[in-house]
Amino acid sequence: MDQPEVDWCQYQQHIETYKFYIEMAVKIIGLYFAVSGAMLSFYFANTDTEQAKLALYLPWLIGIGLSLFFTTGAVLSVVTRDDVFKLREKLGLEVAPETGVLTLLLGIFSIVLVACVIGFSYVLWSTPANQNLANEAYIPLNSGIRAMSEAIHWADYVSAIGIPVIALIGSWIAFRQFQVSRNKLKHDLFEKRLEIYEAVRNTLGIVARNGKLTQAEEINYLVATRSAKWLFGNEVYLYLDETLWDKIVDLGLHNSILEGPSSEEKKQHAAARGETMKWLISQHSEFDALCAKYLKLRH
C-alpha cells in the first residue's frame, strides 16, 4: 500500500471515529438527563420520605464521572483535529470535518454536567430530606418550599438552555456530516473514473507496443469504458465510444488487410495504418488533457 492510500485510510478512520464519538457523547448525555430527571421526579414526589434523598446520589456521582470524562475527551480531541487537517492537506481536499465541534461539544457537556452536580449538591446538602411539617416541626414550612422552588427553578433553567444549545450543535454536526459525505462521494467517483482512465491508457500502451489489439483486448476496452457515460462528461464519453473506438476498429481492419496477399489496396491500407498508429500514439497526451478536470479530488 503506497503512502496516499495509507493517508486516505487514516483519514477515513479519523472521520469514522469522530462520528462515533459524536453519536456516543449525545447518547450518553441524553441518558444522563433521563436518569437525572427520573431521580428528581422520584425525590420531589417523596419528599416526606427520609430515604428519598438517597436517589439523588446516583446522578450526582455519574455527573462527576462524566464531567471528568468529557473534559479529558475535549483535551485529547485537539490532537485528532490536528491530524485530520494535516491529512486534508496531504490529500488535497477542499474541506475536512471540523472535529473541533467534538471538542466544543464535550466542553459544553462538561460545563452542563458541572452545573448539574452543583445543583444536586445543593439539593442533597441544603434541602431538608423531609419536607413534612409534622415530622420536622423545627423547620419552617416556607423555608422548605423555598428550597424546593429554587431546586425546581435550577432544573428549569438547565432544560431551557440545554435544548436550544443541543439543537444548534446538532444542526452544525449535520452540516459537517454533509460535507464529509460529499467528500466521500468525490473520492468514490474519483476511484471509478481512475479505473476507466487507467484501462484506456493501458489500451493505448498496448497499441504503441504491439501495433495491434487482440479481440480479448478490444473486449476489455469496451467493458472498461461502458460506464463512462455516467461518470464523465459527454465529451469524454463520445471520445471513448466513437472517436477512439473508431480508430481502434480502423487499426484492426488495416492489420487484417495487411496480412493478405500484396495488392494496391494493401499499399493504401499500409499508409492508412501508419496514420492511424500515429494518431493513436498521440492520444496519451490528448486523453490526459481531456480527463484532467475529472481526475481531481477538488472537482
PDB file of C-alpha atoms in Angstrom:
ATOM      1  CA  MET A   1       0.000   0.000   0.000  1.00  0.00           C
ATOM      2  CA  ASP A   2       1.530   3.330  -1.070  1.00  0.00           C
ATOM      3  CA  GLN A   3       1.585   6.463   1.083  1.00  0.00           C
ATOM      4  CA  PRO A   4      -1.518   8.185  -0.400  1.00  0.00           C
ATOM      5  CA  GLU A   5      -3.577   5.068   0.301  1.00  0.00           C
ATOM      6  CA  VAL A   6      -2.243   4.920   3.852  1.00  0.00           C
ATOM      7  CA  ASP A   7      -3.085   8.603   4.346  1.00  0.00           C
ATOM      8  CA  TRP A   8      -6.590   8.095   2.994  1.00  0.00           C
ATOM      9  CA  CYS A   9      -7.177   5.084   5.260  1.00  0.00           C
ATOM     10  CA  GLN A  10      -6.038   7.123   8.254  1.00  0.00           C
ATOM     11  CA  TYR A  11      -8.289   9.998   7.205  1.00  0.00           C
ATOM     12  CA  GLN A  12     -11.315   7.716   6.887  1.00  0.00           C
ATOM     13  CA  GLN A  13     -10.543   6.128  10.250  1.00  0.00           C
ATOM     14  CA  HIS A  14     -10.427   9.547  11.900  1.00  0.00           C
ATOM     15  CA  ILE A  15     -13.760  10.512  10.332  1.00  0.00           C
ATOM     16  CA  GLU A  16     -15.487   7.291  11.351  1.00  0.00           C
ATOM     17  CA  THR A  17     -14.116   7.605  14.884  1.00  0.00           C
ATOM     18  CA  TYR A  18     -15.199  11.245  15.031  1.00  0.00           C
ATOM     19  CA  LYS A  19     -18.763  10.352  14.028  1.00  0.00           C
ATOM     20  CA  PHE A  20     -18.808   7.535  16.587  1.00  0.00           C
ATOM     21  CA  TYR A  21     -17.637   9.858  19.378  1.00  0.00           C
ATOM     22  CA  ILE A  22     -20.237  12.491  18.483  1.00  0.00           C
ATOM     23  CA  GLU A  23     -23.003   9.914  18.486  1.00  0.00           C
ATOM     24  CA  MET A  24     -21.890   8.350  21.761  1.00  0.00           C
ATOM     25  CA  ALA A  25     -21.489  11.711  23.518  1.00  0.00           C
ATOM     26  CA  VAL A  26     -25.025  12.777  22.589  1.00  0.00           C
ATOM     27  CA  LYS A  27     -26.444   9.409  23.643  1.00  0.00           C
ATOM     28  CA  ILE A  28     -24.587   9.458  26.956  1.00  0.00           C
ATOM     29  CA  ILE A  29     -25.702  12.981  27.857  1.00  0.00           C
ATOM     30  CA  GLY A  30     -29.256  12.142  26.823  1.00  0.00           C
ATOM     31  CA  LEU A  31     -29.239   9.043  29.013  1.00  0.00           C
ATOM     32  CA  TYR A  32     -27.821  11.059  31.896  1.00  0.00           C
ATOM     33  CA  PHE A  33     -30.609  13.633  31.681  1.00  0.00           C
ATOM     34  CA  ALA A  34     -33.176  10.838  31.521  1.00  0.00           C
ATOM     35  CA  VAL A  35     -31.763   9.227  34.668  1.00  0.00           C
ATOM     36  CA  SER A  36     -31.439  12.582  36.426  1.00  0.00           C
ATOM     37  CA  GLY A  37     -34.992  13.541  35.547  1.00  0.00           C
ATOM     38  CA  ALA A  38     -36.304  10.243  36.850  1.00  0.00           C
ATOM     39  CA  MET A  39     -34.385  10.588  40.116  1.00  0.00           C
ATOM     40  CA  LEU A  40     -35.525  14.193  40.612  1.00  0.00           C
ATOM     41  CA  SER A  41     -39.132  13.246  39.928  1.00  0.00           C
ATOM     42  CA  PHE A  42     -38.896  10.435  42.454  1.00  0.00           C
ATOM     43  CA  TYR A  43     -37.329  12.722  45.045  1.00  0.00           C
ATOM     44  CA  PHE A  44     -39.877  15.535  44.738  1.00  0.00           C
ATOM     45  CA  ALA A  45     -42.716  13.022  44.780  1.00  0.00           C
ATOM     46  CA  ASN A  46     -41.421  11.503  48.017  1.00  0.00           C
ATOM     47  CA  THR A  47     -40.014  14.419  49.995  1.00  0.00           C
ATOM     48  CA  ASP A  48     -41.765  13.161  53.078  1.00  0.00           C
ATOM     49  CA  THR A  49     -39.611  10.019  52.994  1.00  0.00           C
ATOM     50  CA  GLU A  50     -36.259  10.189  54.736  1.00  0.00           C
ATOM     51  CA  GLN A  51     -34.500   7.904  52.242  1.00  0.00           C
ATOM     52  CA  ALA A  52     -35.807   9.690  49.120  1.00  0.00           C
ATOM     53  CA  LYS A  53     -32.764  11.917  49.003  1.00  0.00           C
ATOM     54  CA  LEU A  54     -30.516   8.874  48.531  1.00  0.00           C
ATOM     55  CA  ALA A  55     -31.837   8.548  44.973  1.00  0.00           C
ATOM     56  CA  LEU A  56     -30.048  11.781  44.047  1.00  0.00           C
ATOM     57  CA  TYR A  57     -26.624  10.354  44.836  1.00  0.00           C
ATOM     58  CA  LEU A  58     -26.725   8.292  41.627  1.00  0.00           C
ATOM     59  CA  PRO A  59     -26.975  11.234  39.159  1.00  0.00           C
ATOM     60  CA  TRP A  60     -24.621  13.232  41.391  1.00  0.00           C
ATOM     61  CA  LEU A  61     -21.884  10.588  41.173  1.00  0.00           C
ATOM     62  CA  ILE A  62     -22.497   9.923  37.474  1.00  0.00           C
ATOM     63  CA  GLY A  63     -22.347  13.665  36.799  1.00  0.00           C
ATOM     64  CA  ILE A  64     -18.935  13.949  38.450  1.00  0.00           C
ATOM     65  CA  GLY A  65     -17.589  10.982  36.489  1.00  0.00           C
ATOM     66  CA  LEU A  66     -18.969  12.155  33.146  1.00  0.00           C
ATOM     67  CA  SER A  67     -17.755  15.722  33.617  1.00  0.00           C
ATOM     68  CA  LEU A  68     -14.212  14.419  34.149  1.00  0.00           C
ATOM     69  CA  PHE A  69     -14.594  12.032  31.204  1.00  0.00           C
ATOM     70  CA  PHE A  70     -15.858  14.732  28.824  1.00  0.00           C
ATOM     71  CA  THR A  71     -13.192  17.208  29.947  1.00  0.00           C
ATOM     72  CA  THR A  72     -10.446  14.671  29.251  1.00  0.00           C
ATOM     73  CA  GLY A  73     -12.008  13.838  25.887  1.00  0.00           C
ATOM     74  CA  ALA A  74     -12.164  17.514  24.927  1.00  0.00           C
ATOM     75  CA  VAL A  75      -8.446  17.908  25.615  1.00  0.00           C
ATOM     76  CA  LEU A  76      -7.478  14.767  23.692  1.00  0.00           C
ATOM     77  CA  SER A  77      -9.706  15.580  20.700  1.00  0.00           C
ATOM     78  CA  VAL A  78      -7.446  18.528  19.833  1.00  0.00           C
ATOM     79  CA  VAL A  79      -4.768  16.040  18.728  1.00  0.00           C
ATOM     80  CA  THR A  80      -7.235  14.324  16.398  1.00  0.00           C
ATOM     81  CA  ARG A  81      -8.213  17.654  14.858  1.00  0.00           C
ATOM     82  CA  ASP A  82      -4.582  18.452  14.043  1.00  0.00           C
ATOM     83  CA  ASP A  83      -4.109  15.040  12.394  1.00  0.00           C
ATOM     84  CA  VAL A  84      -7.278  15.396  10.300  1.00  0.00           C
ATOM     85  CA  PHE A  85      -6.259  18.793   8.926  1.00  0.00           C
ATOM     86  CA  LYS A  86      -2.734  17.598   8.137  1.00  0.00           C
ATOM     87  CA  LEU A  87      -4.180  14.656   6.199  1.00  0.00           C
ATOM     88  CA  ARG A  88      -6.583  17.009   4.415  1.00  0.00           C
ATOM     89  CA  GLU A  89      -3.633  18.999   3.103  1.00  0.00           C
ATOM     90  CA  LYS A  90      -1.798  15.837   2.008  1.00  0.00           C
ATOM     91  CA  LEU A  91      -4.845  14.518   0.144  1.00  0.00           C
ATOM     92  CA  GLY A  92      -5.631  17.864  -1.481  1.00  0.00           C
ATOM     93  CA  LEU A  93      -9.173  18.093  -0.110  1.00  0.00           C
ATOM     94  CA  GLU A  94     -11.001  21.406  -0.007  1.00  0.00           C
ATOM     95  CA  VAL A  95     -12.657  20.761   3.335  1.00  0.00           C
ATOM     96  CA  ALA A  96     -12.487  18.357   6.221  1.00  0.00           C
ATOM     97  CA  PRO A  97     -14.950  17.815   9.042  1.00  0.00           C
ATOM     98  CA  GLU A  98     -14.366  20.368  11.763  1.00  0.00           C
ATOM     99  CA  THR A  99     -13.573  17.920  14.543  1.00  0.00           C
ATOM    100  CA  GLY A 100     -13.229  20.928  16.804  1.00  0.00           C
ATOM    101  CA  VAL A 101     -17.013  20.603  17.062  1.00  0.00           C
ATOM    102  CA  LEU A 102     -16.390  17.493  19.142  1.00  0.00           C
ATOM    103  CA  THR A 103     -14.082  19.466  21.432  1.00  0.00           C
ATOM    104  CA  LEU A 104     -16.694  22.204  21.782  1.00  0.00           C
ATOM    105  CA  LEU A 105     -19.485  19.699  22.352  1.00  0.00           C
ATOM    106  CA  LEU A 106     -17.569  17.820  25.032  1.00  0.00           C
ATOM    107  CA  GLY A 107     -16.659  21.103  26.701  1.00  0.00           C
ATOM    108  CA  ILE A 108     -20.292  22.253  26.769  1.00  0.00           C
ATOM    109  CA  PHE A 109     -21.451  18.902  28.088  1.00  0.00           C
ATOM    110  CA  SER A 110     -18.787  19.043  30.782  1.00  0.00           C
ATOM    111  CA  ILE A 111     -19.921  22.520  31.889  1.00  0.00           C
ATOM    112  CA  VAL A 112     -23.570  21.437  31.910  1.00  0.00           C
ATOM    113  CA  LEU A 113     -22.665  18.395  33.984  1.00  0.00           C
ATOM    114  CA  VAL A 114     -20.753  20.520  36.476  1.00  0.00           C
ATOM    115  CA  ALA A 115     -23.839  22.732  36.796  1.00  0.00           C
ATOM    116  CA  CYS A 116     -25.954  19.622  37.352  1.00  0.00           C
ATOM    117  CA  VAL A 117     -23.561  18.346  40.012  1.00  0.00           C
ATOM    118  CA  ILE A 118     -23.691  21.717  41.786  1.00  0.00           C
ATOM    119  CA  GLY A 119     -27.475  21.653  41.648  1.00  0.00           C
ATOM    120  CA  PHE A 120     -27.667  18.136  43.019  1.00  0.00           C
ATOM    121  CA  SER A 121     -25.178  19.091  45.726  1.00  0.00           C
ATOM    122  CA  TYR A 122     -27.432  21.958  46.734  1.00  0.00           C
ATOM    123  CA  VAL A 123     -30.468  19.703  46.923  1.00  0.00           C
ATOM    124  CA  LEU A 124     -28.555  16.987  48.782  1.00  0.00           C
ATOM    125  CA  TRP A 125     -26.938  19.130  51.452  1.00  0.00           C
ATOM    126  CA  SER A 126     -29.028  22.295  51.622  1.00  0.00           C
ATOM    127  CA  THR A 127     -32.569  20.989  51.215  1.00  0.00           C
ATOM    128  CA  PRO A 128     -34.123  19.055  54.112  1.00  0.00           C
ATOM    129  CA  ALA A 129     -34.891  15.472  53.177  1.00  0.00           C
ATOM    130  CA  ASN A 130     -38.227  15.647  54.975  1.00  0.00           C
ATOM    131  CA  GLN A 131     -40.498  18.498  54.000  1.00  0.00           C
ATOM    132  CA  ASN A 132     -43.340  17.279  56.214  1.00  0.00           C
ATOM    133  CA  LEU A 133     -44.010  19.881  58.904  1.00  0.00           C
ATOM    134  CA  ALA A 134     -45.358  17.262  61.272  1.00  0.00           C
ATOM    135  CA  ASN A 135     -42.122  15.259  61.171  1.00  0.00           C
ATOM    136  CA  GLU A 136     -39.781  18.275  61.062  1.00  0.00           C
ATOM    137  CA  ALA A 137     -41.559  20.812  63.231  1.00  0.00           C
ATOM    138  CA  TYR A 138     -38.421  22.829  63.811  1.00  0.00           C
ATOM    139  CA  ILE A 139     -38.005  23.636  60.090  1.00  0.00           C
ATOM    140  CA  PRO A 140     -40.214  26.485  58.860  1.00  0.00           C
ATOM    141  CA  LEU A 141     -42.581  25.412  56.140  1.00  0.00           C
ATOM    142  CA  ASN A 142     -41.799  28.378  53.934  1.00  0.00           C
ATOM    143  CA  SER A 143     -38.075  27.522  54.072  1.00  0.00           C
ATOM    144  CA  GLY A 144     -38.720  24.033  52.711  1.00  0.00           C
ATOM    145  CA  ILE A 145     -40.976  25.363  49.970  1.00  0.00           C
ATOM    146  CA  ARG A 146     -38.373  27.965  49.036  1.00  0.00           C
ATOM    147  CA  ALA A 147     -35.623  25.325  48.810  1.00  0.00           C
ATOM    148  CA  MET A 148     -37.772  23.088  46.630  1.00  0.00           C
ATOM    149  CA  SER A 149     -38.742  26.027  44.446  1.00  0.00           C
ATOM    150  CA  GLU A 150     -35.113  27.012  43.944  1.00  0.00           C
ATOM    151  CA  ALA A 151     -34.212  23.446  43.014  1.00  0.00           C
ATOM    152  CA  ILE A 152     -37.046  23.317  40.500  1.00  0.00           C
ATOM    153  CA  HIS A 153     -36.003  26.673  39.041  1.00  0.00           C
ATOM    154  CA  TRP A 154     -32.481  25.360  38.581  1.00  0.00           C
ATOM    155  CA  ALA A 155     -33.754  22.308  36.684  1.00  0.00           C
ATOM    156  CA  ASP A 156     -35.982  24.511  34.516  1.00  0.00           C
ATOM    157  CA  TYR A 157     -33.092  26.814  33.628  1.00  0.00           C
ATOM    158  CA  VAL A 158     -30.844  23.917  32.632  1.00  0.00           C
ATOM    159  CA  SER A 159     -33.590  22.417  30.460  1.00  0.00           C
ATOM    160  CA  ALA A 160     -34.412  25.756  28.838  1.00  0.00           C
ATOM    161  CA  ILE A 161     -30.787  26.458  27.961  1.00  0.00           C
ATOM    162  CA  GLY A 162     -29.804  22.891  27.121  1.00  0.00           C
ATOM    163  CA  ILE A 163     -32.463  22.216  24.476  1.00  0.00           C
ATOM    164  CA  PRO A 164     -31.605  25.096  22.080  1.00  0.00           C
ATOM    165  CA  VAL A 165     -27.868  24.572  22.625  1.00  0.00           C
ATOM    166  CA  ILE A 166     -28.135  20.889  21.737  1.00  0.00           C
ATOM    167  CA  ALA A 167     -30.340  21.765  18.742  1.00  0.00           C
ATOM    168  CA  LEU A 168     -27.755  24.240  17.432  1.00  0.00           C
ATOM    169  CA  ILE A 169     -24.935  21.770  17.935  1.00  0.00           C
ATOM    170  CA  GLY A 170     -26.966  19.079  16.189  1.00  0.00           C
ATOM    171  CA  SER A 171     -27.538  21.378  13.202  1.00  0.00           C
ATOM    172  CA  TRP A 172     -23.838  22.162  12.967  1.00  0.00           C
ATOM    173  CA  ILE A 173     -22.952  18.478  13.191  1.00  0.00           C
ATOM    174  CA  ALA A 174     -25.450  17.671  10.434  1.00  0.00           C
ATOM    175  CA  PHE A 175     -23.866  20.314   8.194  1.00  0.00           C
ATOM    176  CA  ARG A 176     -20.379  18.963   8.789  1.00  0.00           C
ATOM    177  CA  GLN A 177     -21.561  15.417   8.145  1.00  0.00           C
ATOM    178  CA  PHE A 178     -22.959  16.612   4.827  1.00  0.00           C
ATOM    179  CA  GLN A 179     -19.531  17.912   3.889  1.00  0.00           C
ATOM    180  CA  VAL A 180     -17.915  14.629   4.923  1.00  0.00           C
ATOM    181  CA  SER A 181     -20.396  12.675   2.804  1.00  0.00           C
ATOM    182  CA  ARG A 182     -19.764  14.967  -0.145  1.00  0.00           C
ATOM    183  CA  ASN A 183     -16.017  14.388   0.095  1.00  0.00           C
ATOM    184  CA  LYS A 184     -16.548  10.640   0.294  1.00  0.00           C
ATOM    185  CA  LEU A 185     -18.696  10.801  -2.833  1.00  0.00           C
ATOM    186  CA  LYS A 186     -15.935  12.721  -4.603  1.00  0.00           C
ATOM    187  CA  HIS A 187     -13.393  10.107  -3.599  1.00  0.00           C
ATOM    188  CA  ASP A 188     -15.577   7.188  -4.725  1.00  0.00           C
ATOM    189  CA  LEU A 189     -16.255   8.931  -8.033  1.00  0.00           C
ATOM    190  CA  PHE A 190     -12.548   9.624  -8.452  1.00  0.00           C
ATOM    191  CA  GLU A 191     -11.695   5.936  -7.987  1.00  0.00           C
ATOM    192  CA  LYS A 192     -14.248   4.795 -10.573  1.00  0.00           C
ATOM    193  CA  ARG A 193     -13.055   7.392 -13.073  1.00  0.00           C
ATOM    194  CA  LEU A 194      -9.455   6.419 -12.438  1.00  0.00           C
ATOM    195  CA  GLU A 195     -10.238   2.789 -13.288  1.00  0.00           C
ATOM    196  CA  ILE A 196     -11.548   3.846 -16.711  1.00  0.00           C
ATOM    197  CA  TYR A 197      -8.641   6.215 -17.241  1.00  0.00           C
ATOM    198  CA  GLU A 198      -6.065   3.516 -16.489  1.00  0.00           C
ATOM    199  CA  ALA A 199      -7.862   0.987 -18.724  1.00  0.00           C
ATOM    200  CA  VAL A 200      -7.781   3.401 -21.676  1.00  0.00           C
ATOM    201  CA  ARG A 201      -4.139   4.274 -21.044  1.00  0.00           C
ATOM    202  CA  ASN A 202      -3.334   0.576 -20.902  1.00  0.00           C
ATOM    203  CA  THR A 203      -5.083   0.020 -24.247  1.00  0.00           C
ATOM    204  CA  LEU A 204      -3.136   2.848 -25.860  1.00  0.00           C
ATOM    205  CA  GLY A 205       0.061   1.415 -24.411  1.00  0.00           C
ATOM    206  CA  ILE A 206      -0.636  -1.999 -25.970  1.00  0.00           C
ATOM    207  CA  VAL A 207      -1.263  -0.355 -29.337  1.00  0.00           C
ATOM    208  CA  ALA A 208       2.010   1.574 -29.095  1.00  0.00           C
ATOM    209  CA  ARG A 209       3.979  -1.575 -28.183  1.00  0.00           C
ATOM    210  CA  ASN A 210       2.363  -4.181 -30.419  1.00  0.00           C
ATOM    211  CA  GLY A 211       0.759  -2.151 -33.180  1.00  0.00           C
ATOM    212  CA  LYS A 212      -2.483  -4.072 -32.725  1.00  0.00           C
ATOM    213  CA  LEU A 213      -5.090  -5.285 -30.274  1.00  0.00           C
ATOM    214  CA  THR A 214      -6.337  -8.819 -29.858  1.00  0.00           C
ATOM    215  CA  GLN A 215     -10.050  -9.487 -29.743  1.00  0.00           C
ATOM    216  CA  ALA A 216      -9.836 -10.039 -25.981  1.00  0.00           C
ATOM    217  CA  GLU A 217      -8.076  -6.695 -25.532  1.00  0.00           C
ATOM    218  CA  GLU A 218     -10.751  -4.932 -27.567  1.00  0.00           C
ATOM    219  CA  ILE A 219     -13.449  -6.515 -25.390  1.00  0.00           C
ATOM    220  CA  ASN A 220     -11.587  -5.420 -22.265  1.00  0.00           C
ATOM    221  CA  TYR A 221     -11.601  -1.863 -23.576  1.00  0.00           C
ATOM    222  CA  LEU A 222     -15.343  -1.925 -24.231  1.00  0.00           C
ATOM    223  CA  VAL A 223     -16.121  -3.414 -20.830  1.00  0.00           C
ATOM    224  CA  ALA A 224     -13.892  -0.930 -19.019  1.00  0.00           C
ATOM    225  CA  THR A 225     -15.374   2.132 -20.750  1.00  0.00           C
ATOM    226  CA  ARG A 226     -19.058   1.208 -20.801  1.00  0.00           C
ATOM    227  CA  SER A 227     -19.781   3.180 -17.593  1.00  0.00           C
ATOM    228  CA  ALA A 228     -18.018   6.341 -18.823  1.00  0.00           C
ATOM    229  CA  LYS A 229     -21.381   7.748 -19.896  1.00  0.00           C
ATOM    230  CA  TRP A 230     -22.402   8.193 -16.245  1.00  0.00           C
ATOM    231  CA  LEU A 231     -19.016   9.022 -14.723  1.00  0.00           C
ATOM    232  CA  PHE A 232     -17.590  11.579 -17.158  1.00  0.00           C
ATOM    233  CA  GLY A 233     -18.942  14.447 -19.187  1.00  0.00           C
ATOM    234  CA  ASN A 234     -20.448  13.873 -22.612  1.00  0.00           C
ATOM    235  CA  GLU A 235     -17.242  14.930 -24.372  1.00  0.00           C
ATOM    236  CA  VAL A 236     -15.257  12.123 -22.725  1.00  0.00           C
ATOM    237  CA  TYR A 237     -17.980   9.568 -23.391  1.00  0.00           C
ATOM    238  CA  LEU A 238     -18.195  10.460 -27.100  1.00  0.00           C
ATOM    239  CA  TYR A 239     -14.418  10.395 -27.369  1.00  0.00           C
ATOM    240  CA  LEU A 240     -14.196   6.883 -25.908  1.00  0.00           C
ATOM    241  CA  ASP A 241     -17.302   5.449 -27.535  1.00  0.00           C
ATOM    242  CA  GLU A 242     -16.901   6.937 -31.002  1.00  0.00           C
ATOM    243  CA  THR A 243     -13.652   8.752 -31.768  1.00  0.00           C
ATOM    244  CA  LEU A 244     -11.159   6.410 -30.113  1.00  0.00           C
ATOM    245  CA  TRP A 245     -13.153   3.241 -30.713  1.00  0.00           C
ATOM    246  CA  ASP A 246     -13.500   4.025 -34.437  1.00  0.00           C
ATOM    247  CA  LYS A 247      -9.724   4.359 -34.700  1.00  0.00           C
ATOM    248  CA  ILE A 248      -9.247   1.048 -32.882  1.00  0.00           C
ATOM    249  CA  VAL A 249     -11.620  -0.608 -35.359  1.00  0.00           C
ATOM    250  CA  ASP A 250      -9.772   1.030 -38.262  1.00  0.00           C
ATOM    251  CA  LEU A 251      -6.464  -0.295 -36.948  1.00  0.00           C
ATOM    252  CA  GLY A 252      -7.877  -3.806 -36.774  1.00  0.00           C
ATOM    253  CA  LEU A 253      -9.161  -3.526 -40.347  1.00  0.00           C
ATOM    254  CA  HIS A 254      -5.823  -2.265 -41.652  1.00  0.00           C
ATOM    255  CA  ASN A 255      -3.952  -5.060 -39.887  1.00  0.00           C
ATOM    256  CA  SER A 256      -6.251  -7.734 -41.289  1.00  0.00           C
ATOM    257  CA  ILE A 257      -5.855  -6.416 -44.860  1.00  0.00           C
ATOM    258  CA  LEU A 258      -2.077  -6.248 -44.500  1.00  0.00           C
ATOM    259  CA  GLU A 259      -1.989  -9.925 -43.601  1.00  0.00           C
ATOM    260  CA  GLY A 260      -3.372 -10.805 -47.052  1.00  0.00           C
ATOM    261  CA  PRO A 261      -1.587 -11.024 -50.411  1.00  0.00           C
ATOM    262  CA  SER A 262       0.145  -7.991 -51.868  1.00  0.00           C
ATOM    263  CA  SER A 263      -2.104  -5.621 -53.791  1.00  0.00           C
ATOM    264  CA  GLU A 264      -2.732  -1.961 -54.476  1.00  0.00           C
ATOM    265  CA  GLU A 265      -5.363  -1.960 -51.747  1.00  0.00           C
ATOM    266  CA  LYS A 266      -2.794  -3.342 -49.322  1.00  0.00           C
ATOM    267  CA  LYS A 267      -0.480  -0.402 -50.045  1.00  0.00           C
ATOM    268  CA  GLN A 268      -3.298   2.023 -49.326  1.00  0.00           C
ATOM    269  CA  HIS A 269      -4.094   0.297 -46.045  1.00  0.00           C
ATOM    270  CA  ALA A 270      -0.410   0.314 -45.082  1.00  0.00           C
ATOM    271  CA  ALA A 271      -0.335   4.092 -45.472  1.00  0.00           C
ATOM    272  CA  ALA A 272      -3.644   4.457 -43.642  1.00  0.00           C
ATOM    273  CA  ARG A 273      -2.401   2.189 -40.858  1.00  0.00           C
ATOM    274  CA  GLY A 274       0.617   4.436 -40.373  1.00  0.00           C
ATOM    275  CA  GLU A 275      -1.628   7.472 -39.990  1.00  0.00           C
ATOM    276  CA  THR A 276      -3.903   5.605 -37.586  1.00  0.00           C
ATOM    277  CA  MET A 277      -0.966   4.450 -35.467  1.00  0.00           C
ATOM    278  CA  LYS A 278       0.416   7.974 -35.395  1.00  0.00           C
ATOM    279  CA  TRP A 279      -2.951   9.282 -34.221  1.00  0.00           C
ATOM    280  CA  LEU A 280      -3.389   6.592 -31.555  1.00  0.00           C
ATOM    281  CA  ILE A 281       0.089   7.120 -30.123  1.00  0.00           C
ATOM    282  CA  SER A 282      -0.575  10.856 -29.830  1.00  0.00           C
ATOM    283  CA  GLN A 283      -3.690  10.195 -27.755  1.00  0.00           C
ATOM    284  CA  HIS A 284      -1.824   9.713 -24.492  1.00  0.00           C
ATOM    285  CA  SER A 285      -1.458  13.451 -24.028  1.00  0.00           C
ATOM    286  CA  GLU A 286      -4.814  14.221 -25.654  1.00  0.00           C
ATOM    287  CA  PHE A 287      -6.647  11.847 -23.358  1.00  0.00           C
ATOM    288  CA  ASP A 288      -4.833  13.214 -20.304  1.00  0.00           C
ATOM    289  CA  ALA A 289      -5.925  16.746 -21.165  1.00  0.00           C
ATOM    290  CA  LEU A 290      -9.498  15.604 -21.773  1.00  0.00           C
ATOM    291  CA  CYS A 291      -9.750  13.841 -18.398  1.00  0.00           C
ATOM    292  CA  ALA A 292      -7.722  16.293 -16.321  1.00  0.00           C
ATOM    293  CA  LYS A 293     -10.660  18.152 -14.790  1.00  0.00           C
ATOM    294  CA  TYR A 294     -12.389  14.905 -13.836  1.00  0.00           C
ATOM    295  CA  LEU A 295      -9.400  13.360 -12.077  1.00  0.00           C
ATOM    296  CA  LYS A 296      -9.019  15.822  -9.242  1.00  0.00           C
ATOM    297  CA  LEU A 297     -10.381  15.312  -5.748  1.00  0.00           C
ATOM    298  CA  ARG A 298     -11.209  19.011  -5.726  1.00  0.00           C
ATOM    299  CA  HIS A 299     -13.556  18.589  -8.705  1.00  0.00           C
TER     300      HIS A 299
END
